[in-house]
Amino acid sequence: MAVDVLMPNLGFDTQTGRLLEWLKQPGDAVSKGDAIAVIESDKANVELEALASGVLLEHLAHAEQEVTIGAVIARIGSATDYQSAAPSTPAATPVTSGSGARVSPVAQRIARELQVPVEQLAGSGGRGRVTRRDVEAYHKEAAQPHPSLTNGTDAHGIKALPRVRKAARERGIDLAAVAAAGFPNPLTLEMLDAFSAPSAAPAPSAPTVPEGAVLVPLSRMRQTIGRRLSDSMREAPHFYVTGEFVFDAALDKLKTLSGKAKINDLILHLVTQTLSRVPALNATFQDGSLYRHEQIHLAVAVAREDGLITPVLHNAGRFSLPGLAAEVRSLVERARTNRLSVDDLQGGTFTVSNMGMIAQVEHFTAVINPPQVAILAVGALKPRPVVIDGGLFIRSTAHLTLSGDHRVVDGMDLARFMAVFQEELDRFSA
């Protein structure tokens, strides 16, 4: 039985994704977990993995197409499924529709079974490829043909699928006017869109660029970041708690450990231990409901030239410090080379944003990453004067600032996080 490949949910409040590239073609063998396509989300380009092993039967979306979340974009089946979809008699050239577009093997088989004339179909697949969906839609809509149509062609000689005629009626478009505008038979939904575009609301005029300035287009990622963080600041009443922590003993302990764990890895490890004891902050708030999560999925802020993304370290509590360090290095590398998977961007329950690599950043406040309820901002670790037992000493300290959503967490939750973090730091350093 064929398995549908769906456009995945690419994150909170994401409605669509753009299919950038197919990595596998119909007829290619695939194994579960293989990357079969590259998808652009609001956050990053990610690889879509196969959920089953078998043969890629067909594409149902083409490259550079914007696809609604949950839509079927491909199907995976067995080698028998693919072979049985081939024509019963060999053909010297690939089967094509009346518009010259190729017809997928599965569509050919279904068309023969339903006695659908593929030469009358306008494909919706990549490069106009006729797919199984096109054949089934034609058969369903042709079951109740319009009385003025004969073989899909009306009295004016205009050829169009029933669904195209229905869309034209709903939009108040005269197909004769579309044909008169120079669009060839058969008319398609894309042609209706192109025909109606001039009558749409006029595009806003280009902004006037000030003298001596350069207009910088905002990427899709940057626009999404702006929208989501603006929504977060507007909807979530933020409040902040800052603490200063001494790391000298912890740094000495790190030097004795095998592996390549660094101070950032240690902070992520300590955050994980702290959240296990302060579960109120390992939560998400969505559609008026608060969810506390058993597992800790740390979202780690990674800066790139085109914006900030937050890939997720899933179930961080299962890692030792060296294991966590290795996993974080891999995650950051994938983020910076556009090799993240869909899962890498989903399911975060708490975010850590570390700007400690910039020595001048003493401390900062971060905007909560919805639907999470808290985020930790980490400033630079550097020598600072510290009073210990009445004496003044120089110690390596860092300021950590915790932002909380006051709708669902209280000040004491944030204060407790800081206190428990100190206990975990002391325990590690001992």
XYZ file of C-alpha atoms in Angstrom:
430
model
C 0.000 0.000 0.000
C 1.369 3.395 -0.979
C 2.425 5.813 1.764
C 1.621 9.505 1.377
C 4.442 11.987 1.897
C 3.005 15.129 3.479
C 4.264 18.686 3.713
C 5.253 18.631 7.389
C 4.383 21.084 10.107
C 7.490 23.238 10.166
C 6.941 24.991 13.450
C 4.617 27.071 15.568
C 2.190 29.224 13.548
C 3.558 28.021 10.183
C 0.898 27.647 7.473
C 2.893 26.734 4.359
C 6.301 25.580 3.235
C 8.097 25.972 -0.073
C 9.364 22.862 -1.823
C 12.813 23.936 -3.048
C 14.196 20.775 -4.604
C 13.493 17.090 -5.096
C 16.446 14.898 -4.118
C 14.717 11.697 -5.280
C 12.892 11.121 -8.543
C 9.990 8.777 -9.379
C 11.374 5.268 -9.697
C 14.226 5.863 -7.249
C 14.604 3.431 -4.366
C 14.380 5.072 -0.951
C 15.052 3.858 2.572
C 13.317 5.118 5.670
C 15.202 8.201 6.812
C 16.608 9.096 3.385
C 16.411 12.764 2.433
C 14.001 13.003 -0.502
C 13.436 16.767 -0.761
C 14.592 20.134 0.518
C 11.936 22.400 2.038
C 12.141 26.080 2.947
C 10.340 26.932 6.158
C 10.001 30.273 7.890
C 13.130 29.377 9.860
C 15.524 27.517 7.567
C 15.960 25.114 4.686
C 15.430 21.559 5.929
C 15.678 18.079 4.463
C 12.454 16.067 4.309
C 13.070 12.430 5.220
C 11.210 9.391 3.913
C 8.918 7.812 6.497
C 8.956 4.441 4.754
C 11.206 2.347 2.545
C 10.309 1.469 -1.015
C 10.161 3.246 -4.366
C 9.187 6.874 -4.930
C 6.093 6.482 -7.095
C 5.371 10.089 -8.043
C 5.754 13.753 -7.215
C 2.564 15.680 -6.453
C 4.226 19.074 -6.090
C 6.960 20.724 -8.065
C 10.087 22.603 -7.110
C 9.587 26.227 -6.006
C 5.931 25.543 -5.200
C 4.339 26.911 -2.013
C 2.495 24.020 -0.372
C -0.042 24.026 2.460
C 0.965 22.165 5.611
C -0.446 18.624 5.518
C -0.820 18.457 1.728
C 0.339 15.268 -0.027
C 3.459 16.049 -2.071
C 4.613 12.540 -3.050
C 3.868 8.839 -2.617
C 6.137 5.939 -1.728
C 5.203 2.346 -2.530
C 6.698 -0.978 -3.505
C 8.649 -1.824 -6.620
C 5.607 -3.820 -7.740
C 3.428 -0.711 -7.400
C 5.809 1.222 -9.602
C 6.176 -1.538 -12.195
C 2.437 -2.150 -12.385
C 1.928 1.546 -13.066
C 3.917 1.306 -16.296
C 2.014 1.004 -19.619
C 0.957 -2.550 -20.524
C 2.672 -2.151 -23.909
C 6.077 -0.569 -24.342
C 6.041 2.943 -25.720
C 8.812 4.499 -27.731
C 8.336 7.830 -26.010
C 6.930 8.817 -22.597
C 3.170 9.275 -22.364
C 2.216 12.946 -22.495
C -0.954 14.979 -22.141
C -2.411 17.232 -24.774
C -0.259 20.080 -23.490
C 2.875 17.971 -23.949
C 3.372 17.335 -20.225
C 4.546 13.927 -19.060
C 2.081 11.594 -17.364
C 3.299 9.786 -14.245
C 3.213 5.949 -14.378
C 0.645 5.809 -11.579
C -1.536 8.355 -13.399
C -1.313 6.273 -16.584
C -2.563 3.167 -14.775
C -5.414 5.011 -13.039
C -6.378 6.741 -16.288
C -6.670 3.363 -18.041
C -8.782 1.950 -15.210
C -11.116 4.974 -15.141
C -11.036 5.499 -18.919
C -9.870 9.074 -18.505
C -8.403 10.699 -21.652
C -5.000 11.873 -20.409
C -4.553 14.006 -23.527
C -7.163 16.399 -22.094
C -5.483 16.830 -18.722
C -3.409 19.763 -17.555
C -1.009 18.477 -14.916
C -0.446 20.040 -11.518
C 2.834 18.224 -10.819
C 6.356 19.402 -11.447
C 6.805 20.904 -14.933
C 3.131 20.285 -15.633
C 3.416 16.538 -14.952
C 0.011 14.816 -14.873
C -0.418 12.992 -11.572
C -2.835 10.514 -10.065
C -4.591 13.402 -8.323
C -5.277 15.093 -11.685
C -6.765 11.902 -13.139
C -8.986 11.244 -10.121
C -10.161 14.865 -9.994
C -11.049 14.792 -13.689
C -12.959 11.546 -13.301
C -14.880 12.798 -10.266
C -15.865 16.119 -11.798
C -16.542 14.668 -15.234
C -19.149 12.336 -13.717
C -21.579 15.281 -13.887
C -20.542 17.134 -17.046
C -21.933 20.500 -17.921
C -24.576 20.078 -20.684
C -22.815 22.553 -22.969
C -19.537 20.596 -22.895
C -18.428 17.865 -25.259
C -15.185 16.052 -24.403
C -14.152 18.988 -22.261
C -14.594 21.500 -25.092
C -17.417 24.034 -25.106
C -19.232 25.672 -28.005
C -16.505 28.324 -28.244
C -13.811 25.682 -28.710
C -12.378 26.351 -25.250
C -10.967 23.264 -23.558
C -10.774 23.150 -19.750
C -11.225 20.707 -16.916
C -14.515 20.855 -14.989
C -12.666 22.137 -11.932
C -11.223 24.995 -14.002
C -14.689 25.932 -15.257
C -16.043 25.759 -11.723
C -13.264 28.029 -10.468
C -13.970 30.467 -13.298
C -17.668 30.599 -12.392
C -16.855 31.161 -8.724
C -14.470 34.002 -9.597
C -16.777 35.525 -12.205
C -14.244 34.994 -15.014
C -15.383 34.495 -18.604
C -13.240 31.731 -20.129
C -13.756 33.270 -23.569
C -12.025 36.395 -22.270
C -9.157 34.250 -20.960
C -8.743 32.590 -24.339
C -8.977 35.965 -26.073
C -6.129 37.204 -23.882
C -3.873 34.676 -25.595
C -3.888 31.741 -23.185
C -3.799 28.415 -25.120
C -5.950 25.323 -24.678
C -6.390 23.621 -22.340
C -6.995 26.404 -19.842
C -5.658 25.721 -16.349
C -6.067 27.155 -12.855
C -2.653 28.786 -13.196
C -3.889 30.585 -16.316
C -6.918 31.858 -14.400
C -4.591 33.194 -11.725
C -2.410 34.892 -14.323
C -5.441 36.352 -16.103
C -6.962 37.749 -12.920
C -3.684 39.149 -11.586
C -3.938 42.501 -13.424
C -7.359 43.115 -11.871
C -6.040 42.520 -8.375
C -5.302 45.363 -6.041
C -2.392 47.405 -7.376
C 0.959 46.510 -5.881
C 2.379 49.077 -3.525
C 4.799 51.444 -5.172
C 8.469 50.827 -4.597
C 9.808 52.695 -1.583
C 11.905 55.752 -2.191
C 15.492 54.937 -1.275
C 17.189 57.807 0.555
C 20.294 59.213 -1.045
C 23.378 57.346 0.060
C 21.385 54.297 1.206
C 20.837 50.834 -0.215
C 17.508 49.029 -0.046
C 17.986 45.647 1.690
C 15.139 43.184 0.979
C 13.999 41.294 4.058
C 14.303 37.547 3.709
C 11.351 35.313 4.484
C 13.155 34.220 7.635
C 13.780 37.790 8.776
C 10.144 38.771 8.168
C 8.949 35.758 10.159
C 11.321 36.501 13.014
C 10.018 40.055 13.164
C 6.378 38.978 13.088
C 6.694 36.230 15.678
C 8.777 38.222 18.139
C 6.497 41.237 17.764
C 3.550 38.962 18.559
C 5.435 37.554 21.541
C 6.182 40.971 23.020
C 2.629 42.163 22.400
C 0.803 39.095 23.722
C 3.095 37.808 26.475
C 3.778 40.117 29.442
C 7.534 39.605 29.840
C 9.358 39.954 33.122
C 13.010 39.308 33.883
C 15.305 37.963 36.587
C 19.113 38.317 36.383
C 21.785 36.475 38.365
C 25.581 36.534 38.418
C 27.376 33.181 38.670
C 31.017 32.346 39.418
C 32.453 29.699 37.070
C 36.121 29.381 38.135
C 35.755 25.998 39.812
C 33.580 24.727 36.960
C 36.174 25.802 34.381
C 38.867 23.922 36.325
C 36.614 20.841 36.397
C 36.014 21.056 32.642
C 39.782 20.852 32.016
C 39.917 17.466 33.785
C 37.166 15.894 31.686
C 37.733 13.937 28.503
C 36.005 15.193 25.390
C 35.526 18.650 23.984
C 32.903 20.125 26.296
C 33.080 23.915 26.560
C 31.436 26.476 28.818
C 28.367 26.750 26.573
C 27.897 22.968 26.705
C 28.194 23.097 30.487
C 25.541 25.810 30.719
C 23.164 23.755 28.549
C 23.857 20.724 30.736
C 23.175 22.713 33.919
C 19.994 24.196 32.406
C 18.774 20.669 31.666
C 19.421 19.565 35.243
C 17.742 22.708 36.563
C 14.608 22.321 34.438
C 14.168 18.763 35.689
C 13.775 20.301 39.160
C 11.814 23.402 38.044
C 9.297 21.883 35.584
C 7.113 25.007 35.568
C 9.490 26.548 33.031
C 9.743 23.484 30.811
C 6.363 24.298 29.309
C 4.471 25.697 26.347
C 1.376 27.900 26.252
C -0.776 27.645 23.159
C -4.413 28.486 22.369
C -5.099 29.237 26.011
C -3.758 25.899 27.276
C -0.607 25.349 29.338
C 1.404 22.168 28.763
C 4.222 20.982 31.020
C 6.530 18.556 29.279
C 8.114 15.469 30.802
C 11.124 15.575 28.493
C 13.346 18.620 28.093
C 13.773 19.730 24.488
C 16.327 22.537 24.473
C 16.145 25.048 21.642
C 19.618 26.483 21.061
C 19.829 29.892 19.392
C 22.233 29.838 16.422
C 23.145 33.035 14.592
C 23.448 32.972 10.804
C 23.851 35.741 8.256
C 20.177 35.506 7.267
C 18.814 35.460 10.815
C 18.634 33.627 14.106
C 17.322 30.061 14.166
C 16.694 27.790 17.136
C 17.286 24.110 16.328
C 16.203 21.724 19.056
C 18.230 19.286 21.136
C 15.543 16.691 21.814
C 15.364 14.943 25.185
C 18.480 16.693 26.444
C 18.258 14.848 29.751
C 19.448 11.589 28.173
C 22.939 12.975 27.477
C 26.012 13.105 29.648
C 27.983 16.342 29.398
C 30.393 14.956 26.752
C 27.489 13.440 24.825
C 25.548 16.694 24.967
C 28.594 18.624 23.741
C 28.974 16.330 20.718
C 25.269 16.533 19.897
C 25.244 20.328 20.134
C 28.262 20.611 17.815
C 26.493 18.443 15.259
C 23.266 20.443 15.581
C 25.013 23.802 15.158
C 26.980 22.536 12.169
C 23.809 21.331 10.453
C 22.134 24.657 11.183
C 24.956 26.650 9.591
C 25.186 24.435 6.516
C 21.424 24.175 5.840
C 21.307 20.449 6.623
C 18.694 20.492 9.376
C 15.862 17.987 9.297
C 12.252 18.924 9.968
C 12.467 17.386 13.449
C 15.459 19.588 14.257
C 13.189 22.651 14.210
C 10.203 21.272 16.106
C 9.153 20.686 19.658
C 11.364 23.016 21.688
C 10.221 23.503 25.300
C 12.870 25.995 26.518
C 15.398 28.199 24.708
C 18.948 29.207 25.594
C 20.468 32.209 23.804
C 24.185 32.649 24.469
C 25.985 35.819 23.349
C 28.917 35.146 25.631
C 31.306 34.921 22.688
C 31.088 38.726 22.442
C 33.152 40.011 25.358
C 31.414 43.386 25.378
C 27.973 41.848 26.049
C 27.700 42.003 29.824
C 24.092 40.871 29.880
C 20.933 41.158 27.785
C 17.252 40.253 27.801
C 15.757 37.882 25.244
C 12.250 37.723 23.783
C 10.369 34.524 24.582
C 10.188 32.057 21.692
C 6.459 31.161 21.438
C 4.806 28.899 22.407
C 7.478 28.441 25.097
C 7.046 30.275 28.399
C 10.672 31.172 29.198
C 14.080 31.842 27.645
C 17.548 32.159 29.184
C 19.990 34.823 27.938
C 23.685 34.242 28.691
C 26.172 37.107 28.713
C 29.961 37.088 28.438
C 32.098 35.109 30.878
C 34.910 37.416 31.989
C 36.933 38.424 35.069
C 34.972 40.652 37.435
C 35.395 41.833 41.043
C 33.467 39.660 43.491
C 33.017 40.083 47.243
C 33.618 36.816 49.118
C 33.467 36.730 52.929
C 34.080 40.465 53.070
C 37.109 40.318 50.766
C 37.366 41.547 47.170
C 38.486 38.979 44.620
C 38.646 38.667 40.833
C 36.584 35.771 39.533
C 35.289 34.589 36.159
C 31.578 35.334 36.208
C 28.665 35.469 33.789
C 25.295 37.161 34.031
C 22.274 35.006 33.189
C 18.929 36.703 32.538
C 15.735 34.665 32.510
C 12.639 35.964 30.692
C 9.241 34.600 31.745
C 5.684 34.805 30.430
C 3.770 36.318 33.341
C 0.487 34.910 32.064
C 1.456 31.398 33.162
C 4.590 31.594 35.359
C 5.328 33.612 38.475
C 8.359 35.505 39.686
C 9.133 32.774 42.200
C 9.387 30.241 39.375
C 12.157 32.307 37.817
C 13.814 32.946 41.179
C 13.748 29.229 41.950
C 15.369 28.493 38.578
C 18.279 30.783 39.488
C 18.680 29.195 42.931
C 18.591 25.636 41.569
C 21.005 26.555 38.753
C 23.487 27.685 41.427
C 23.051 24.396 43.279
C 23.675 22.413 40.090
C 26.742 24.552 39.304
C 28.127 23.908 42.796
C 27.419 20.180 42.476
C 29.270 19.966 39.164
C 32.221 21.997 40.481
C 32.671 19.957 43.692
